């Protein structure tokens, strides 16, 4: 017995964890600053932590009511009907549901390059064929319908990331609409807004209301600080929203995740503070890093450092973990997550020193 041919599949390369790096370098984990995975430096909302504790003794039951409650709450917030909210284990899980609901074997999926690795991974799991369109450094990572259409060939799904990981660029709503308009009737445009809370632009959810070919992805992993719980969702057009019942894994999100998600949604102050901290860190990095940066709408900044792998290693030895963007196809760039003021200062100081010593 052997698995199917997985030679075109690649493993997800996550940002390195504090425990892992500390063990390797023989350092105290508390002395490390981890700015590699766009996690919330403030941690989860205290209300979410409380909800997790409060529901710990109920995890022997299946999460039926909590799933329904969270779905209803999200539907109300986005002004959609409940069946248009597809809860999942992380935004990644929601991507799988979109793949399951739309892809026949051999269907094409068009993804940004550089871009979020899981779009292609999910497509391949579901026997889709992956092609890419460039989000080009030479063009300031600008994302426009016209450019994406140059690589479009009737694919079943076209992924847009706004704000885009790892560059921080955005897709204006008018461009999303133009793309949806100019692609085939059978093409779904998925707008990944995993970092949507950090952006000042309106969500593409307005297009989910008015069209049948635009879906939006959101997550609790970033601004809400619940990455470890695995909770995210897709917002899909009403006309085919009932497909969820046919493709979802039963009880798609856990009791604890749903309860914590509900509590986190209620804690507006924590989200607002998280956004403020990210905005301040972004500004600080643009101003103080002695390297080229790009304006970012997310909770991270892309930085051009020359030899990204060397600089990331050197920073790690100094206790600052950042994301080497070589695996994104940007071997000259690192991505630094917005930390607390103290963490961000330290990252900037160390980064500038590493860059000075390299020249
Ligand atoms: C983090 C991220 C997601 C979703 O992550 P989950 O933890 O699975 O919710 C989706 N898209 C992009 C671009 C991301 O960076």
Short mmCIF file of C-alpha atoms in Angstrom, two decimals, residues 33-43 163 165-168 195 197-199 221-223 225 273-287 289 293-303 320-323 334-348:
data_model
loop_
_atom_site.label_atom_id
_atom_site.label_comp_id
_atom_site.label_asym_id
_atom_site.label_seq_id
_atom_site.Cartn_x
_atom_site.Cartn_y
_atom_site.Cartn_z
CA UNK A 33 10.83 37.77 20.35
CA UNK A 34 8.73 35.91 17.82
CA UNK A 35 7.65 38.03 14.91
CA UNK A 36 7.48 35.29 12.28
CA UNK A 37 3.84 34.20 12.01
CA UNK A 38 1.73 37.37 12.16
CA UNK A 39 0.28 36.38 15.52
CA UNK A 40 -1.28 38.91 17.86
CA UNK A 41 1.41 40.24 20.23
CA UNK A 42 -1.26 41.13 22.81
CA UNK A 43 -2.40 37.54 23.02
CA UNK A 163 -4.10 42.70 2.49
CA UNK A 165 0.73 38.17 2.61
CA UNK A 166 3.73 38.67 2.59
CA UNK A 167 3.81 42.07 0.83
CA UNK A 168 1.02 44.02 2.57
CA UNK A 195 -5.71 40.61 7.68
CA UNK A 197 -9.14 44.16 10.35
CA UNK A 198 -5.79 45.94 9.96
CA UNK A 199 -6.84 47.62 6.72
CA UNK A 221 -6.13 33.85 13.97
CA UNK A 222 -4.73 37.33 13.42
CA UNK A 223 -6.48 40.40 14.88
CA UNK A 225 -5.39 36.47 18.59
CA UNK A 273 -6.12 47.85 20.66
CA UNK A 274 -4.61 45.07 18.55
CA UNK A 275 -5.15 47.16 15.42
CA UNK A 276 -3.62 50.25 17.04
CA UNK A 277 -0.55 48.32 18.15
CA UNK A 278 -0.10 46.96 14.62
CA UNK A 279 -0.49 50.39 13.03
CA UNK A 280 2.07 51.93 15.41
CA UNK A 281 4.54 49.10 14.77
CA UNK A 282 4.15 49.44 11.00
CA UNK A 283 4.93 53.15 11.16
CA UNK A 284 7.88 52.55 13.42
CA UNK A 285 9.32 49.99 11.03
CA UNK A 286 8.91 52.22 7.94
CA UNK A 287 10.64 55.06 9.76
CA UNK A 289 14.51 50.33 9.65
CA UNK A 293 10.11 48.59 3.30
CA UNK A 294 6.75 48.52 1.55
CA UNK A 295 3.66 50.13 2.96
CA UNK A 296 1.58 47.35 4.50
CA UNK A 297 -2.11 47.11 5.26
CA UNK A 298 -1.53 44.03 7.43
CA UNK A 299 0.10 43.36 10.80
CA UNK A 300 3.52 42.78 9.23
CA UNK A 301 6.04 44.59 7.07
CA UNK A 302 8.11 43.23 4.19
CA UNK A 303 11.73 44.36 4.41
CA UNK A 320 14.48 37.80 17.17
CA UNK A 321 12.57 35.35 14.98
CA UNK A 322 11.33 36.74 11.66
CA UNK A 323 10.08 35.14 8.47
CA UNK A 334 12.17 39.15 5.35
CA UNK A 335 8.72 39.70 6.81
CA UNK A 336 8.54 41.15 10.31
CA UNK A 337 5.29 40.83 12.24
CA UNK A 338 4.10 43.91 14.12
CA UNK A 339 4.98 43.31 17.77
CA UNK A 340 4.34 45.27 20.93
CA UNK A 341 6.23 48.56 21.07
CA UNK A 342 9.07 46.90 22.98
CA UNK A 343 9.29 43.89 20.67
CA UNK A 344 9.20 46.06 17.58
CA UNK A 345 11.93 48.36 18.91
CA UNK A 346 14.11 45.36 19.63
CA UNK A 347 13.52 43.87 16.19
CA UNK A 348 14.39 47.18 14.52
#
